[in-house]
Short mmCIF file of C-alpha atoms in Angstrom, two decimals:
data_model
loop_
_atom_site.label_atom_id
_atom_site.label_comp_id
_atom_site.label_asym_id
_atom_site.label_seq_id
_atom_site.Cartn_x
_atom_site.Cartn_y
_atom_site.Cartn_z
CA MET A 174 115.29 -232.86 -99.17
CA ILE A 175 116.75 -233.67 -102.78
CA ALA A 176 114.19 -236.13 -104.08
CA ALA A 177 115.49 -239.71 -104.67
CA ALA A 178 113.73 -242.68 -106.21
CA GLU A 179 114.15 -246.24 -104.67
CA THR A 180 117.82 -246.75 -105.75
CA GLY A 181 121.10 -246.02 -104.20
CA ALA A 182 120.15 -242.71 -103.51
CA ALA A 183 116.94 -243.85 -101.60
CA ARG A 184 119.25 -245.95 -99.21
CA LEU A 185 121.86 -243.70 -98.51
CA THR A 186 118.92 -240.91 -97.72
CA SER A 187 117.37 -243.58 -95.46
CA ALA A 188 120.64 -244.41 -93.87
CA LEU A 189 121.43 -241.21 -92.95
CA ARG A 190 118.01 -240.40 -91.51
CA ARG A 191 118.50 -243.60 -88.98
CA PHE A 192 122.33 -242.81 -88.17
CA PRO A 193 123.74 -239.30 -89.15
CA ALA A 194 127.15 -240.20 -90.01
CA VAL A 195 129.12 -241.81 -92.87
CA ALA A 196 132.34 -243.46 -91.86
CA ILE A 197 135.04 -242.93 -94.19
CA LEU A 198 137.89 -245.67 -94.70
CA ARG A 199 141.04 -244.91 -96.25
CA ALA A 200 144.20 -246.69 -95.72
CA ALA A 201 147.49 -247.82 -97.60
CA THR A 202 146.56 -251.34 -97.00
CA GLY A 203 142.97 -253.08 -97.05
CA ASP A 204 144.18 -255.98 -94.87
CA HIS A 205 141.93 -254.68 -91.75
CA LEU A 206 139.52 -252.81 -93.81
CA GLU A 207 136.44 -255.54 -93.62
CA ARG A 208 136.85 -256.27 -90.12
CA ALA A 209 136.58 -252.64 -89.22
CA VAL A 210 133.46 -252.38 -91.42
CA HIS A 211 131.87 -254.95 -89.59
CA VAL A 212 132.69 -253.12 -86.29
CA LEU A 213 131.03 -250.08 -87.40
CA ALA A 214 128.06 -251.90 -88.66
CA ASP A 215 127.51 -253.48 -85.36
CA GLY A 216 128.04 -250.06 -83.44
CA GLY A 217 125.20 -248.42 -85.30
CA VAL A 218 126.71 -246.60 -88.28
CA THR A 219 124.38 -247.13 -91.30
CA ALA A 220 126.65 -245.52 -94.22
CA VAL A 221 130.09 -246.49 -94.81
CA GLU A 222 132.48 -245.16 -97.47
CA ILE A 223 135.41 -247.08 -98.67
CA THR A 224 137.59 -244.77 -100.84
CA ALA A 225 138.90 -246.02 -104.10
CA THR A 226 142.77 -244.99 -103.30
CA THR A 227 142.40 -247.93 -100.61
CA PRO A 228 144.09 -251.13 -102.31
CA GLY A 229 141.44 -253.59 -103.10
CA ALA A 230 138.56 -251.15 -102.45
CA PHE A 231 136.25 -252.32 -105.18
CA ALA A 232 136.75 -255.99 -104.41
CA ALA A 233 135.99 -255.42 -100.70
CA VAL A 234 132.82 -253.46 -101.47
CA ALA A 235 131.80 -256.35 -103.46
CA ARG A 236 132.48 -259.10 -100.40
CA LEU A 237 130.99 -256.65 -97.90
CA ARG A 238 127.70 -256.13 -99.90
CA ALA A 239 127.31 -259.73 -100.33
CA ARG A 240 127.57 -260.18 -96.86
CA LEU A 241 126.18 -256.84 -94.83
CA ASP A 242 122.48 -256.20 -94.29
CA ARG A 243 120.99 -254.14 -96.75
CA SER A 244 120.44 -251.45 -94.14
CA VAL A 245 123.91 -250.44 -94.18
CA ALA A 246 124.49 -248.38 -97.28
CA LEU A 247 128.02 -248.95 -98.94
CA GLY A 248 129.87 -246.46 -100.81
CA VAL A 249 132.94 -245.86 -102.84
CA GLY A 250 134.75 -242.62 -102.10
CA THR A 251 137.44 -240.31 -104.26
CA VAL A 252 135.56 -241.14 -107.14
CA THR A 253 136.60 -238.82 -109.99
CA THR A 254 136.17 -240.43 -113.26
CA PRO A 255 133.82 -242.44 -115.31
CA GLY A 256 135.93 -245.42 -114.65
CA ASP A 257 135.82 -245.12 -111.01
CA LEU A 258 132.10 -244.71 -111.27
CA ALA A 259 131.53 -247.98 -113.33
CA ARG A 260 133.78 -250.08 -110.92
CA ALA A 261 131.68 -248.69 -107.87
CA ALA A 262 128.52 -249.76 -109.79
CA ASP A 263 129.96 -253.15 -110.55
CA ALA A 264 130.91 -254.02 -107.00
CA GLY A 265 127.45 -253.28 -105.94
CA SER A 266 127.87 -249.72 -104.38
CA ASP A 267 124.90 -248.09 -103.17
CA PHE A 268 126.53 -244.41 -103.50
CA VAL A 269 129.78 -242.69 -104.70
CA VAL A 270 131.43 -239.88 -102.75
CA SER A 271 133.81 -237.29 -104.52
CA PRO A 272 136.26 -234.67 -103.33
CA HIS A 273 134.40 -232.04 -105.82
CA THR A 274 131.10 -231.27 -107.90
CA ASP A 275 131.18 -232.68 -111.51
CA PRO A 276 127.69 -232.64 -112.49
CA ARG A 277 128.33 -235.08 -115.67
CA LEU A 278 129.43 -237.61 -112.95
CA ILE A 279 126.51 -236.86 -110.69
CA ARG A 280 124.04 -237.52 -113.50
CA SER A 281 126.11 -240.78 -114.70
CA ALA A 282 125.91 -241.96 -111.13
CA ALA A 283 122.17 -241.47 -111.42
CA THR A 284 121.77 -243.34 -114.59
CA LEU A 285 123.46 -246.21 -112.50
CA GLY A 286 121.04 -246.32 -109.89
CA LEU A 287 123.85 -244.96 -107.44
CA GLY A 288 123.30 -241.84 -104.84
CA THR A 289 125.80 -239.49 -105.06
CA LEU A 290 127.56 -237.06 -102.22
CA PRO A 291 129.96 -234.71 -103.89
CA GLY A 292 132.23 -232.19 -102.32
CA ALA A 293 131.32 -228.64 -102.36
CA LEU A 294 132.94 -225.53 -100.79
CA THR A 295 130.89 -222.52 -102.48
CA PRO A 296 127.46 -221.75 -102.77
CA THR A 297 128.10 -222.21 -106.56
CA GLU A 298 129.27 -225.50 -106.19
CA ALA A 299 126.42 -226.62 -103.93
CA VAL A 300 123.58 -225.33 -106.02
CA ALA A 301 125.09 -226.95 -109.10
CA ALA A 302 125.50 -230.30 -107.22
CA ARG A 303 121.52 -230.05 -106.25
CA ASP A 304 120.68 -229.01 -109.79
CA ALA A 305 122.65 -232.11 -111.13
CA GLY A 306 120.56 -234.58 -108.73
CA ALA A 307 122.88 -235.18 -105.72
CA THR A 308 121.45 -237.08 -103.08
CA ALA A 309 123.34 -234.64 -100.49
CA VAL A 310 126.20 -232.36 -100.56
CA LYS A 311 129.53 -232.90 -98.83
CA LEU A 312 130.64 -229.69 -97.25
CA TYR A 313 134.28 -230.08 -97.63
CA PRO A 314 136.69 -229.38 -95.78
CA ALA A 315 134.37 -228.48 -92.98
CA GLY A 316 136.87 -228.89 -89.95
CA THR A 317 138.81 -225.70 -91.67
CA LEU A 318 135.83 -223.71 -92.38
CA GLY A 319 134.13 -224.29 -89.03
CA LEU A 320 130.79 -224.42 -87.97
CA GLY A 321 130.05 -220.64 -88.73
CA TYR A 322 130.36 -221.47 -92.38
CA LEU A 323 127.88 -224.15 -92.27
CA LYS A 324 125.21 -221.71 -90.85
CA ALA A 325 126.28 -218.99 -93.42
CA ILE A 326 125.72 -221.31 -96.43
CA ARG A 327 122.35 -222.78 -94.86
CA ALA A 328 120.77 -219.49 -94.56
CA PRO A 329 120.15 -219.09 -98.33
CA LEU A 330 120.41 -222.74 -99.27
CA ALA A 331 118.29 -224.54 -96.33
CA ASP A 332 116.99 -226.99 -99.27
CA ILE A 333 120.47 -228.63 -99.46
CA PRO A 334 121.08 -231.36 -97.34
CA PHE A 335 124.94 -230.83 -96.34
CA VAL A 336 127.33 -233.53 -94.85
CA PRO A 337 130.00 -231.75 -93.37
CA THR A 338 133.49 -233.69 -93.68
CA GLY A 339 137.13 -233.23 -93.12
CA SER A 340 139.08 -233.08 -89.49
CA ILE A 341 135.72 -232.86 -87.36
CA PRO A 342 136.49 -234.46 -84.00
CA VAL A 343 133.74 -237.21 -82.91
CA ALA A 344 133.04 -235.12 -80.02
CA ARG A 345 132.00 -232.26 -81.87
CA THR A 346 129.71 -234.40 -84.19
CA GLY A 347 126.45 -233.12 -82.21
CA HIS A 348 127.53 -229.40 -82.78
CA TRP A 349 127.46 -229.77 -86.54
CA LEU A 350 124.23 -231.58 -86.19
CA ALA A 351 122.54 -228.95 -83.96
CA ALA A 352 123.77 -226.47 -86.82
CA GLY A 353 121.84 -228.04 -89.40
CA ALA A 354 123.82 -230.81 -90.99
CA LEU A 355 121.94 -233.78 -92.33
CA ALA A 356 125.15 -236.02 -91.21
CA VAL A 357 128.71 -235.82 -90.51
CA GLY A 358 131.55 -237.33 -92.51
CA LEU A 359 134.22 -238.99 -90.06
CA GLY A 360 137.48 -240.45 -91.11
CA SER A 361 140.61 -240.93 -88.92
CA PRO A 362 138.78 -239.14 -86.02
CA LEU A 363 136.66 -242.09 -85.80
CA LEU A 364 138.70 -244.83 -87.38
CA GLY A 365 141.93 -244.16 -85.14
CA ASP A 366 144.54 -246.42 -86.14
CA ALA A 367 142.10 -249.57 -86.77
CA LEU A 368 142.98 -249.58 -90.57
CA HIS A 369 146.68 -249.62 -89.97
CA THR A 370 147.05 -251.87 -86.85
CA GLY A 371 143.71 -254.00 -87.01
CA ARG A 372 143.15 -252.80 -83.23
CA LEU A 373 139.38 -252.62 -83.18
CA ASP A 374 138.93 -251.70 -79.41
CA PRO A 375 139.87 -248.12 -79.77
CA LEU A 376 137.24 -247.95 -82.92
CA ARG A 377 134.70 -249.39 -80.53
CA GLY A 378 135.47 -246.75 -77.66
CA ASN A 379 135.27 -243.68 -80.48
CA LEU A 380 131.83 -245.62 -81.92
CA ALA A 381 130.66 -244.95 -78.10
CA GLU A 382 131.87 -241.54 -78.23
CA LEU A 383 129.59 -240.93 -81.29
CA ARG A 384 126.67 -242.36 -80.43
CA LEU A 385 126.77 -240.23 -77.39
CA ALA A 386 127.71 -236.94 -79.20
CA VAL A 387 124.41 -237.73 -81.24
CA THR A 388 122.22 -238.33 -78.75
CA GLU A 389 123.27 -235.09 -76.54
CA SER A 390 122.80 -232.96 -79.65
CA GLY A 391 119.11 -234.00 -79.48
CA TRP A 392 119.27 -235.75 -83.08
CA GLU A 393 116.15 -238.23 -83.42
CA ALA A 394 115.94 -240.83 -86.17
CA ALA A 395 113.52 -240.11 -88.91
#
């Protein structure tokens, strides 16, 4: 495991060891954002990413950080610039997620006490992320690449904790964990239309399916 001090990186690592999923919230409006996050936390999810492209994302993170238990790691996603990074830190985020690998951004996040989950597709990008100090590496787009790609890239890079993300069905979460993933990133397959309509019962149903998939995979909390 990539070393992490007692900072946002440690909180993210601890969260993913307690439950192996990152819930990804991206929407055209932030109207239902915070209610959905509370449902996720009540349902056992311990790592939540709110994308910077969602209106009001940074303000929502600040409010949620003040209200949620610290056992839930809060992150800002789609962070691509130093400005995004600074706003995430100011909002009280524990970690940031990027769609790409930028060693300078990873190192800058560390100086701000933030964990990092940069996106990588190739072994070169994954190693660059690790060497820059990433907390874990988001393997993206995992759903397109398939389970076989995770197994292939982990063969020579078993020391890198991967978080496959992108179009992974909730019911298949356990397959990715069994293949060696640290955790799985789940967006619309988990959230459904909760962020668009405010309907939360389908989300609760998806969370139950997620917990079952994790249990059936044989995964155990560290």
